[in-house]
Coordinates of C-alpha atoms and ligand atoms in Angstrom, one line a residue:
M1 CA -0.6 0.2 -0.2
T2 CA 1.1 3.3 -1.0
E3 CA 1.5 6.2 2.0
P4 CA -1.1 9.1 1.3
Q5 CA 0.3 12.1 0.6
P6 CA 0.1 15.4 2.1
A7 CA -2.9 17.0 1.0
A8 CA -4.9 20.4 1.0
E9 CA -8.5 21.3 0.5
K10 CA -7.4 23.8 -1.6
R11 CA -4.3 25.1 -3.5
F12 CA -3.7 28.8 -5.1
K13 CA -1.1 30.1 -6.8
G14 CA -0.8 34.1 -7.2
I15 CA 1.8 36.5 -7.5
A16 CA 4.3 36.7 -4.2
V17 CA 4.9 40.1 -3.6
S18 CA 6.6 39.7 0.3
P19 CA 8.6 36.9 1.6
G20 CA 8.1 34.0 4.3
I21 CA 5.9 31.1 5.1
I22 CA 2.8 31.6 8.1
I23 CA 0.1 29.9 8.9
G24 CA -2.8 30.4 10.6
K25 CA -6.7 31.0 10.3
A26 CA -8.3 33.4 7.7
R27 CA -10.1 36.4 8.2
V28 CA -12.0 37.4 5.1
V29 CA -12.3 41.0 5.1
D30 CA -15.1 43.1 2.9
R31 CA -13.2 45.8 1.0
S32 CA -15.4 45.9 -1.6
K33 CA -16.1 49.0 -3.8
V34 CA -18.7 51.4 -3.1
K35 CA -21.8 50.7 -4.9
I36 CA -22.8 54.3 -7.0
F37 CA -26.4 53.5 -8.1
Y38 CA -27.3 56.9 -8.5
R39 CA -26.3 59.5 -11.0
Y40 CA -28.8 62.4 -10.9
L41 CA -29.0 65.9 -12.9
V42 CA -28.8 68.8 -11.0
D43 CA -30.7 71.8 -11.7
D44 CA -29.0 75.3 -11.5
V45 CA -30.4 75.8 -7.9
H46 CA -28.7 72.6 -6.4
V47 CA -25.4 73.5 -8.2
A48 CA -23.8 75.1 -5.4
R49 CA -24.9 72.3 -2.7
E50 CA -23.5 69.5 -4.7
Q51 CA -20.3 71.3 -4.6
E52 CA -20.3 72.0 -1.3
R53 CA -21.0 68.5 -0.7
F54 CA -18.4 67.1 -3.1
A55 CA -16.1 69.7 -1.2
L56 CA -17.0 68.4 2.2
A57 CA -15.8 64.9 1.3
L58 CA -12.7 66.1 0.0
R59 CA -12.0 67.6 3.4
A60 CA -13.4 64.8 5.2
T61 CA -10.7 62.4 2.9
E62 CA -8.0 64.8 3.6
E63 CA -8.3 64.6 7.6
Q64 CA -8.6 60.6 7.3
L65 CA -5.3 60.7 5.5
V66 CA -3.9 63.0 7.5
R67 CA -4.9 60.8 10.5
L68 CA -3.7 57.9 9.2
K69 CA -0.3 58.9 8.5
N70 CA 0.2 60.4 12.3
G71 CA -0.8 57.2 13.5
M72 CA 1.7 55.3 11.2
P73 CA 4.0 52.8 13.3
E74 CA 7.8 54.2 13.4
H75 CA 9.5 51.5 11.7
V76 CA 7.1 52.3 8.8
K77 CA 7.5 55.6 8.8
E78 CA 9.9 56.4 5.8
H79 CA 7.0 55.2 3.8
S80 CA 4.1 57.7 5.0
F81 CA 5.3 59.3 1.3
I82 CA 2.5 56.8 -0.1
L83 CA 0.0 58.2 2.1
D84 CA 1.5 62.0 1.0
S85 CA 1.2 60.8 -2.7
Y86 CA -2.6 60.4 -1.7
L87 CA -2.6 63.7 -0.7
M88 CA -1.3 64.9 -3.8
I89 CA -4.0 63.4 -5.8
L90 CA -6.5 64.2 -3.9
K91 CA -5.2 67.8 -4.8
D92 CA -4.7 66.9 -8.8
N93 CA -6.5 68.9 -10.9
M94 CA -7.5 66.4 -13.3
L95 CA -9.6 64.3 -10.3
C96 CA -10.6 67.4 -8.3
D97 CA -11.2 70.6 -10.1
A98 CA -12.2 68.4 -13.2
T99 CA -14.6 67.0 -10.8
A100 CA -16.0 70.4 -9.7
R101 CA -16.3 71.3 -12.9
R102 CA -17.7 68.9 -14.2
I103 CA -21.1 69.3 -11.6
V104 CA -21.5 73.2 -12.5
E105 CA -21.0 72.3 -16.9
E106 CA -22.4 69.1 -16.8
K107 CA -25.1 69.8 -13.9
I108 CA -24.6 66.0 -12.2
N109 CA -24.0 64.8 -8.9
A110 CA -20.8 64.5 -7.3
E111 CA -20.0 61.0 -7.7
W112 CA -21.0 60.8 -11.2
A113 CA -18.7 63.4 -11.8
I114 CA -15.6 62.1 -9.9
K115 CA -16.3 58.6 -11.8
K116 CA -15.9 60.4 -14.6
S117 CA -12.6 62.0 -14.1
L118 CA -11.6 59.1 -12.7
Q119 CA -12.7 56.9 -16.3
E120 CA -10.8 59.7 -18.2
I121 CA -7.4 59.7 -15.5
R122 CA -7.9 55.5 -16.5
D123 CA -7.7 56.2 -20.2
I124 CA -4.5 58.1 -20.0
F125 CA -3.0 55.6 -17.7
S126 CA -3.6 52.9 -20.0
Q127 CA -1.3 54.0 -22.9
I128 CA 1.3 53.8 -20.9
D129 CA 3.3 50.9 -21.6
D130 CA 5.0 50.9 -18.3
E131 CA 4.2 48.1 -15.4
Y132 CA 5.1 50.4 -12.7
I133 CA 3.7 53.5 -13.9
S134 CA 0.2 52.0 -14.7
N135 CA -0.2 50.2 -11.4
R136 CA -0.2 53.8 -10.4
I137 CA -4.1 53.9 -12.1
H138 CA -4.7 52.2 -8.3
D139 CA -3.7 54.7 -6.8
V140 CA -5.9 57.0 -7.5
E141 CA -8.7 54.9 -7.7
N142 CA -8.1 54.1 -4.1
V143 CA -8.5 58.1 -3.4
T144 CA -11.6 58.3 -5.6
E145 CA -12.8 55.2 -3.5
R146 CA -12.0 57.0 0.0
V147 CA -14.0 60.4 -1.2
L148 CA -16.8 58.6 -2.9
R149 CA -16.9 56.9 0.8
N150 CA -16.9 59.7 2.2
L151 CA -20.0 61.1 -0.2
S152 CA -22.0 58.5 0.7
G153 CA -22.0 58.0 4.2
Q154 CA -20.9 54.2 3.7
P155 CA -18.6 53.0 6.7
Q156 CA -15.8 51.0 6.1
E157 CA -14.3 47.9 8.6
S158 CA -11.1 49.4 10.0
L159 CA -8.5 46.7 9.6
S160 CA -6.7 48.7 12.8
E161 CA -9.6 46.6 14.7
V162 CA -8.4 43.2 14.2
R163 CA -7.9 41.8 17.7
E164 CA -6.5 38.2 17.2
R165 CA -3.7 36.7 15.1
V166 CA -5.3 36.3 11.6
I167 CA -4.3 36.4 7.9
I168 CA -6.3 38.8 6.3
V169 CA -8.2 37.3 3.1
A170 CA -9.4 40.5 1.1
H171 CA -9.9 41.5 -2.9
D172 CA -7.9 44.4 -2.9
L173 CA -5.9 45.9 -0.2
S174 CA -5.0 49.4 -0.6
P175 CA -1.5 51.1 0.3
A176 CA -3.4 52.8 2.8
D177 CA -5.4 49.8 4.0
T178 CA -1.9 48.3 4.4
T179 CA -0.9 51.1 6.7
E180 CA -3.7 50.5 9.6
L181 CA -2.8 46.5 9.3
N182 CA -1.7 46.1 13.3
V183 CA 1.4 44.3 12.4
S184 CA 1.7 42.8 16.0
K185 CA -1.9 40.9 15.4
V186 CA -1.8 40.4 11.5
M187 CA 0.4 37.9 10.1
G188 CA 0.0 38.2 6.7
F189 CA -2.7 38.3 3.6
V190 CA -3.9 37.6 0.1
T191 CA -6.2 39.4 -2.0
D192 CA -7.7 38.6 -5.7
L193 CA -6.2 41.7 -7.7
G194 CA -2.4 43.2 -7.1
G195 CA 0.5 42.8 -9.0
R196 CA 4.1 42.8 -8.0
T197 CA 5.3 46.4 -8.3
S198 CA 1.9 48.3 -6.3
H199 CA 2.9 50.0 -3.4
T200 CA 1.0 47.4 -1.3
A201 CA 3.6 45.3 -1.7
I202 CA 6.0 47.5 -1.1
M203 CA 4.5 48.3 1.9
A204 CA 4.0 44.4 2.8
Q205 CA 7.6 44.0 2.3
A206 CA 8.4 47.4 4.8
L207 CA 6.3 45.7 7.2
E208 CA 7.7 42.1 6.7
I209 CA 4.7 40.5 7.1
P210 CA 4.0 37.8 3.7
G211 CA 1.9 38.6 1.4
V212 CA 0.6 36.5 -1.8
V213 CA -1.8 38.8 -4.0
G214 CA -3.7 38.2 -7.6
L215 CA -5.0 34.8 -6.7
A216 CA -7.8 36.0 -8.8
Q217 CA -10.5 33.8 -6.0
A218 CA -9.4 33.4 -3.0
T219 CA -12.7 35.9 -1.8
K220 CA -14.9 33.4 -3.3
E221 CA -13.3 30.5 -2.2
I222 CA -11.4 31.0 1.0
R223 CA -14.0 31.3 4.1
D224 CA -13.9 32.9 7.4
G225 CA -11.6 30.4 9.8
D226 CA -10.2 28.7 7.4
L227 CA -6.8 27.2 8.1
L228 CA -4.4 28.7 5.6
I229 CA -0.5 27.8 4.9
V230 CA 0.8 30.8 2.9
D231 CA 3.7 30.7 1.2
G232 CA 5.5 34.3 0.3
N233 CA 8.2 33.1 -1.2
A234 CA 6.8 30.4 -3.5
G235 CA 3.3 33.0 -4.2
E236 CA 1.1 29.6 -3.1
V237 CA -2.1 29.6 -0.7
L238 CA -2.7 26.2 1.0
V239 CA -6.2 25.8 2.1
N240 CA -7.3 23.7 5.2
P241 CA -4.1 21.5 5.0
D242 CA -3.7 18.5 6.8
D243 CA -1.3 17.6 9.5
G244 CA 1.6 16.2 7.0
L245 CA 1.6 19.5 5.1
I246 CA 1.3 21.6 8.3
I247 CA 4.6 19.9 9.4
E248 CA 6.2 20.3 6.0
Y249 CA 5.5 23.6 6.0
Q250 CA 6.6 24.3 9.9
E251 CA 10.0 22.7 8.8
K252 CA 10.3 25.1 6.1
Q253 CA 9.5 27.9 8.5
V254 CA 12.5 27.1 10.4
Q255 CA 14.3 26.4 7.3
V256 CA 13.6 30.1 6.0
A257 CA 14.5 31.9 9.2
K258 CA 17.5 30.4 9.5
Y259 CA 18.7 31.2 6.3
K260 CA 17.3 34.4 6.1
S261 CA 19.0 35.6 9.4
A262 CA 22.2 34.1 8.1
I263 CA 22.1 36.1 4.9
A264 CA 21.0 39.6 6.4
R265 CA 24.1 39.3 9.2
T266 CA 26.3 39.3 6.1
S267 CA 24.7 42.0 3.9
H268 CA 27.2 44.6 4.7
L269 CA 30.4 42.4 4.1
P270 CA 31.5 43.1 0.5
A271 CA 30.6 41.1 -2.2
E272 CA 33.9 38.8 -2.9
T273 CA 34.4 35.7 -4.4
L274 CA 36.1 32.6 -2.1
D275 CA 39.2 33.7 -4.1
G276 CA 39.1 37.4 -3.4
H277 CA 37.3 38.7 -6.4
R278 CA 35.3 41.7 -5.5
V279 CA 32.2 42.3 -7.4
R280 CA 30.3 45.9 -7.1
I281 CA 26.6 45.4 -6.5
M282 CA 24.6 48.5 -6.9
A283 CA 20.7 49.2 -6.9
N284 CA 18.3 50.2 -9.2
I285 CA 15.5 52.6 -7.8
E286 CA 12.5 54.4 -9.1
F287 CA 12.0 57.0 -6.2
L288 CA 14.2 59.1 -4.0
E289 CA 12.7 57.7 -0.9
E290 CA 14.4 54.0 -1.8
V291 CA 17.8 55.1 -0.9
T292 CA 17.4 54.2 2.6
A293 CA 16.7 50.8 1.9
V294 CA 19.4 50.7 -0.6
R295 CA 22.0 51.3 2.3
E296 CA 20.1 49.1 4.4
Y297 CA 20.5 46.2 2.2
G298 CA 24.3 46.8 1.4
G299 CA 23.9 48.6 -1.5
E300 CA 27.0 50.1 -3.4
G301 CA 25.7 53.4 -4.8
I302 CA 23.2 53.4 -7.3
G303 CA 23.1 51.9 -10.7
L304 CA 20.2 52.7 -12.7
Y305 CA 17.7 55.2 -11.1
R306 CA 14.5 55.2 -13.5
T307 CA 13.5 58.4 -13.7
E308 CA 10.1 58.2 -15.3
F309 CA 8.3 58.7 -12.3
L310 CA 8.9 62.7 -11.6
Y311 CA 7.6 62.7 -15.3
L312 CA 4.3 61.1 -14.5
K313 CA 3.3 62.3 -10.6
N314 CA 1.3 65.3 -12.4
P315 CA -0.1 66.0 -15.9
Q316 CA 2.0 68.6 -16.3
L317 CA 6.0 68.4 -17.0
P318 CA 8.3 68.8 -14.4
D319 CA 10.4 71.9 -14.2
E320 CA 14.5 71.8 -14.0
E321 CA 14.4 72.6 -10.0
E322 CA 11.8 69.9 -9.6
L323 CA 14.1 67.7 -11.3
F324 CA 17.3 68.9 -10.2
E325 CA 16.1 69.1 -6.4
D326 CA 15.4 65.4 -6.4
Y327 CA 18.5 64.4 -8.2
R328 CA 20.9 66.5 -6.0
D329 CA 19.0 65.1 -2.6
V330 CA 19.2 61.2 -4.4
A331 CA 23.0 62.2 -5.2
E332 CA 23.7 63.4 -1.9
L333 CA 22.7 60.7 0.0
V334 CA 24.5 58.1 -2.5
A335 CA 27.6 60.2 -2.5
P336 CA 30.7 59.3 -2.0
D337 CA 29.1 56.1 -4.3
V338 CA 28.1 56.8 -7.6
L339 CA 24.3 57.4 -8.6
I340 CA 23.8 56.8 -12.7
L341 CA 21.1 58.8 -13.6
R342 CA 18.9 57.3 -16.6
T343 CA 17.5 59.9 -18.8
L344 CA 13.9 59.4 -19.8
D345 CA 12.4 56.3 -21.1
L346 CA 9.1 56.6 -21.8
G347 CA 7.0 55.6 -25.1
G348 CA 5.9 58.5 -26.9
D349 CA 4.2 61.6 -25.6
K350 CA 2.1 59.2 -23.8
F351 CA 2.6 60.4 -20.2
M352 CA 1.5 64.5 -21.0
A353 CA -1.9 65.3 -20.2
D354 CA -2.5 68.1 -22.2
L355 CA -1.3 66.6 -25.2
E356 CA -3.2 64.6 -27.7
I357 CA -2.3 61.2 -27.5
T358 CA -1.1 59.1 -30.2
R359 CA -1.6 55.5 -29.7
E360 CA 1.0 53.6 -31.4
M361 CA 0.0 50.1 -32.8
N362 CA 3.3 49.1 -31.4
P363 CA 4.6 51.1 -28.8
A364 CA 7.4 49.0 -27.6
L365 CA 9.1 49.4 -31.1
G366 CA 7.7 52.8 -31.5
L367 CA 8.8 56.0 -30.0
R368 CA 10.3 55.5 -27.1
A369 CA 13.3 56.4 -24.8
I370 CA 16.2 57.9 -26.7
R371 CA 14.1 58.5 -29.7
F372 CA 11.5 60.3 -27.9
C373 CA 14.0 62.7 -26.4
L374 CA 15.7 63.5 -29.2
K375 CA 12.5 64.4 -31.0
E376 CA 11.8 66.6 -28.2
P377 CA 14.8 68.3 -27.5
E378 CA 13.7 71.0 -24.7
I379 CA 12.0 68.2 -22.4
F380 CA 15.6 66.8 -22.9
E381 CA 17.5 69.7 -22.2
T382 CA 15.5 70.1 -19.3
Q383 CA 16.5 66.9 -18.3
L384 CA 19.7 67.0 -18.8
R385 CA 20.6 70.7 -17.2
A386 CA 19.0 69.2 -14.1
I387 CA 21.5 65.9 -14.0
L388 CA 24.3 67.6 -14.8
R389 CA 23.4 70.5 -12.2
A390 CA 23.1 67.5 -9.6
G391 CA 26.3 66.4 -10.5
A392 CA 27.4 69.3 -8.4
Y393 CA 26.9 67.9 -5.4
G394 CA 28.1 64.1 -5.4
N395 CA 29.3 61.4 -7.9
V396 CA 26.6 61.2 -10.4
Q397 CA 27.1 59.8 -14.3
V398 CA 24.6 59.7 -17.2
M399 CA 23.0 56.8 -19.2
F400 CA 21.0 57.0 -22.7
P401 CA 18.3 54.1 -22.4
M402 CA 17.5 52.0 -26.2
I403 CA 20.5 53.2 -27.9
S404 CA 20.1 51.0 -31.5
G405 CA 23.2 52.7 -32.7
L406 CA 25.9 55.4 -33.1
Q407 CA 24.3 57.9 -34.4
E408 CA 21.4 58.3 -31.1
V409 CA 25.2 58.2 -28.8
L410 CA 26.3 61.2 -31.1
E411 CA 22.8 63.0 -31.0
A412 CA 22.4 62.9 -27.8
K413 CA 26.2 63.6 -26.6
A414 CA 26.2 66.9 -28.8
I415 CA 22.9 68.0 -26.9
L416 CA 24.4 67.5 -23.5
E417 CA 27.5 69.6 -24.6
K418 CA 25.0 72.2 -25.5
V419 CA 23.6 72.3 -22.5
K420 CA 26.9 72.0 -20.7
G421 CA 28.2 75.2 -22.5
E422 CA 24.8 77.1 -21.4
L423 CA 25.3 76.2 -17.8
E424 CA 28.8 77.4 -18.0
A425 CA 27.6 80.8 -19.6
Q426 CA 24.9 81.2 -16.9
G427 CA 28.0 80.1 -14.3
L428 CA 25.8 77.2 -13.0
P429 CA 27.5 74.6 -10.9
H430 CA 27.1 71.7 -12.5
D431 CA 30.0 68.3 -13.3
P432 CA 31.7 69.6 -16.8
D433 CA 33.3 66.0 -17.0
M434 CA 30.2 63.4 -15.7
K435 CA 31.3 60.5 -17.2
V436 CA 28.2 59.2 -20.2
G437 CA 27.0 55.8 -20.5
A438 CA 24.8 53.9 -22.8
M439 CA 22.3 51.2 -21.8
I440 CA 22.6 48.1 -24.0
E441 CA 18.9 46.8 -24.7
I442 CA 18.9 46.4 -28.5
P443 CA 20.5 43.8 -30.3
S444 CA 21.6 45.9 -33.0
A445 CA 23.7 47.5 -30.0
V446 CA 25.1 44.6 -29.3
T447 CA 26.6 44.0 -32.6
V448 CA 28.3 47.4 -33.1
A449 CA 29.8 47.5 -29.2
D450 CA 33.0 48.0 -30.1
I451 CA 31.9 51.1 -32.1
L452 CA 29.7 52.5 -29.1
A453 CA 32.6 51.5 -26.7
Q454 CA 34.6 54.3 -28.6
H455 CA 32.2 57.3 -28.1
V456 CA 31.0 56.4 -24.3
D457 CA 32.5 55.8 -20.7
F458 CA 30.4 52.9 -19.5
F459 CA 27.9 50.5 -21.0
S460 CA 25.1 49.2 -19.0
I461 CA 23.6 45.7 -20.0
G462 CA 19.4 46.0 -20.0
T463 CA 18.6 42.2 -19.9
N464 CA 14.9 42.7 -19.9
D465 CA 14.8 44.9 -23.1
L466 CA 17.4 42.9 -24.5
I467 CA 15.4 39.6 -23.7
Q468 CA 12.5 41.2 -25.0
Y469 CA 14.0 42.3 -28.6
A470 CA 16.0 39.6 -29.3
L471 CA 13.5 36.9 -28.8
A472 CA 10.8 38.9 -30.1
I473 CA 8.8 38.5 -26.9
D474 CA 6.6 41.3 -26.0
R475 CA 7.8 41.5 -21.8
I476 CA 4.4 42.1 -20.6
N477 CA 2.3 39.8 -22.9
G478 CA 1.4 37.0 -20.1
D479 CA 0.6 34.4 -23.2
V480 CA 4.4 34.8 -24.2
S481 CA 6.1 34.9 -20.8
Y482 CA 7.1 31.4 -21.2
L483 CA 9.6 32.5 -23.8
Y484 CA 11.0 35.3 -21.8
E485 CA 14.3 33.2 -20.9
P486 CA 17.7 35.0 -19.8
F487 CA 19.2 31.5 -20.0
H488 CA 18.7 31.3 -23.8
P489 CA 22.2 31.0 -25.6
A490 CA 21.4 34.1 -27.9
I491 CA 21.4 35.8 -24.7
L492 CA 24.5 34.6 -23.1
R493 CA 26.5 34.8 -26.3
M494 CA 25.1 38.5 -26.7
I495 CA 26.2 39.3 -23.1
R496 CA 29.9 37.5 -23.9
Q497 CA 29.7 39.7 -26.7
V498 CA 29.2 43.6 -25.5
L499 CA 31.6 42.4 -22.4
E500 CA 34.2 41.6 -24.9
A501 CA 34.2 44.9 -26.8
A502 CA 34.0 46.9 -23.7
G503 CA 37.2 44.8 -22.5
A504 CA 38.8 45.5 -25.7
A505 CA 38.3 49.4 -25.5
G506 CA 38.5 49.7 -21.4
I507 CA 35.2 50.9 -20.4
D508 CA 33.4 49.7 -17.1
V509 CA 30.7 47.3 -17.7
S510 CA 27.3 46.7 -15.4
L511 CA 24.4 44.9 -15.8
C512 CA 20.8 46.2 -14.5
G513 CA 18.5 44.0 -16.0
E514 CA 16.2 41.5 -14.0
M515 CA 18.5 38.9 -14.0
A516 CA 21.6 40.9 -12.3
G517 CA 19.6 39.5 -8.9
D518 CA 18.3 36.6 -10.0
P519 CA 20.6 33.6 -8.0
L520 CA 21.1 31.1 -10.9
C521 CA 22.0 33.8 -13.0
V522 CA 24.7 35.2 -10.9
P523 CA 27.8 33.0 -11.3
V524 CA 27.1 32.4 -14.9
L525 CA 27.5 36.6 -14.9
L526 CA 30.5 36.7 -12.7
G527 CA 32.1 33.7 -15.0
L528 CA 31.5 36.1 -18.0
G529 CA 33.7 38.5 -16.3
L530 CA 31.0 41.4 -15.0
E531 CA 32.0 43.2 -11.9
T532 CA 29.1 45.5 -11.5
L533 CA 25.5 44.1 -11.0
S534 CA 22.5 46.6 -10.0
M535 CA 19.5 45.3 -8.8
N536 CA 16.3 45.8 -7.0
A537 CA 17.7 46.3 -3.3
R538 CA 15.5 43.6 -1.6
S539 CA 17.8 41.0 -3.8
I540 CA 21.4 42.0 -2.5
P541 CA 21.4 40.0 0.7
L542 CA 21.4 37.0 -1.3
I543 CA 23.2 38.0 -4.0
K544 CA 26.0 38.6 -1.9
T545 CA 25.7 35.7 -0.3
I546 CA 25.9 33.5 -3.2
I547 CA 28.9 35.3 -4.1
R548 CA 30.5 35.3 -1.3
S549 CA 30.1 31.0 -1.1
L550 CA 31.9 30.6 -5.3
S551 CA 35.4 30.8 -6.3
M552 CA 35.9 33.0 -9.4
E553 CA 37.6 30.0 -11.1
D554 CA 34.6 27.6 -10.9
A555 CA 32.5 30.7 -12.0
R556 CA 34.5 31.0 -15.2
K557 CA 34.1 27.3 -15.6
D558 CA 30.1 27.7 -15.6
A559 CA 30.3 30.6 -18.0
E560 CA 32.4 28.1 -20.4
E561 CA 30.0 24.8 -19.9
V562 CA 27.3 26.8 -19.8
G563 CA 28.5 28.4 -23.0
R564 CA 28.4 24.8 -24.5
L565 CA 25.2 24.1 -24.1
T566 CA 22.2 24.4 -26.8
T567 CA 19.0 25.3 -25.1
A568 CA 18.0 27.7 -22.4
D569 CA 16.5 24.3 -20.7
E570 CA 20.0 22.6 -20.2
V571 CA 21.6 25.9 -18.8
R572 CA 18.7 26.1 -16.5
G573 CA 19.2 22.3 -15.6
Y574 CA 22.7 23.1 -15.1
M575 CA 22.7 26.0 -12.9
V576 CA 20.2 24.7 -10.4
D577 CA 22.3 21.8 -9.9
R578 CA 25.5 24.3 -9.5
V579 CA 24.0 26.0 -6.7
R580 CA 22.0 23.6 -5.1
G581 CA 25.6 21.9 -4.9
L582 CA 26.8 25.6 -3.5
F583 CA 24.4 25.1 -0.6
P584 CA 24.0 21.8 0.3
D585 CA 22.6 21.5 3.5
M586 CA 19.9 24.5 2.3
D587 CA 19.0 22.1 -0.1
E588 CA 18.3 19.4 2.4
G589 CA 16.5 21.2 4.3
G590 CA 14.2 22.2 1.2
A591 CA 14.4 26.1 1.5
L592 CA 15.9 26.3 -1.8
P593 CA 12.6 27.4 -3.3
F594 CA 13.0 30.0 -1.3
W595 CA 15.9 31.7 -3.6
G596 CA 13.3 30.3 -6.4
V597 CA 15.9 27.7 -7.1
G598 CA 14.8 24.6 -8.3
Ligands
LIG1 C1 16.4 46.4 -18.9 O1 15.9 47.1 -19.8 O2 16.8 45.4 -18.8 C2 16.1 47.7 -17.9 C3 16.5 47.5 -17.1 O3 15.7 49.0 -17.9 P1 13.8 48.8 -17.8 O4 13.5 47.2 -17.0 O5 13.7 49.8 -17.0 O6 13.3 48.8 -18.8
LIG2 MG1 15.4 48.9 -20.5

């Protein structure tokens, strides 16, 4: 007779947003949207009253948000910017002024008017081909929801009132909901909706409570009081597991805790291989507030500052002073380490609400990044002025995204020189000798890397796009994501080619795509010759641990070995065995999936 296998009543797979394993009781909370059934026209006499109602709802929402912000636990205060961004949305022209105008012009009730404004903003955001940015629409939706609740007087259960140790199960949680979570009671959360880059995910990580989002049916299938296992590493939720499964996961918990503390203890040690080769580990950021976390995780500077965020915060373009102040603050915080500012990488003019939107058939192949900047030199010059000026306050370098060939580098550099001349003439402090880099993320740039290397000070390999363009896979299309493979031999060969071209010209190379933070890829990247990797800050401690467990000699052998393999599956299989072999005790403890290995 065969032994019965441990089982659970139901299993769900979602998106892991905050690591850790928890076992506890479900508490299903209703965060459903306010139902607005009534839309009505208001006559002239009542328009003023409707506007007043709207103004009162805005004020009440503002007071609630300020209260929430002031009541945030001390250790997550650094994330209060989430609530600040809500407060800014509350004052946003497109949401609030437009709604107030609509009430008058269209003579409709406030609820209907704000819903129409929200739809208009949604339409604009839906044109933006960037997961992080388009996810920000959820912030606008959350604020709108709060205003609607205040308009309708429908109260919402406060999560701060949760009294027992439970796992929250909700359709969706807004970042503000997350700030209400009582972390001494709430063990973790699972939601139907949500994405990897949401602010809710950021908050959950800061609170260090495990979370899985994007489960679709969780609130339908899980009942209050069900026993749950939430695996925030693998993105799995098990409902009413049997004893065998509970014991299995308890063992995993012990292993994970053990390895987590071991990794954290060493995160400030240098990333140095067993045979003494030093690797520089930098971080990718999207906004200023992340710099503190970079330091905490042991990052050595910023290898990629994605500067799009400031352009999308408001419907109007940011001015030079706003950009300069932000870049200067980051540069000062990071100094003496390097800050690499990437110039604007947005598709077309999609982000400018006040311009006519042109929808491109193929946005990834359209007027993106440097192409857009060269077509709109004024916007580009403003950003370059701010970058050069920030250079007077730290160790700043600039790099251009989506370079397809030399012509773009020459044109971008010519504009940079022109701007330098103007700053000089105006007597404004700036860095006249700022290093200039090119992102290598289009296959044509790989092919002509030897030519480009003669004209820039460094390369940064953007594998996220390089994989997309080399393998012809839309990186945001779920249907082809199974083909999105960093271990494709073509990608490994391209990285090697870029390193050879840079080596021959004597310029620096870093790699800043997601591959840099992938434990399976790191030995190969080192073996190929990369000495700088830039990644999401949270990956830093783990990647440092991997590097500290490797010898460079073996990493080179790995690179050679995988260079002979002919399919991505073979490479992956080889690397899984290899990384398992590096940490045999961890492999036995079953904690390797914690690292996304095997
Ligand atoms: C990349 O393409 O690898 C990269 C780092 O840039 P982004 O993900 O912002 O396109
Ligand atoms: Mg890119």
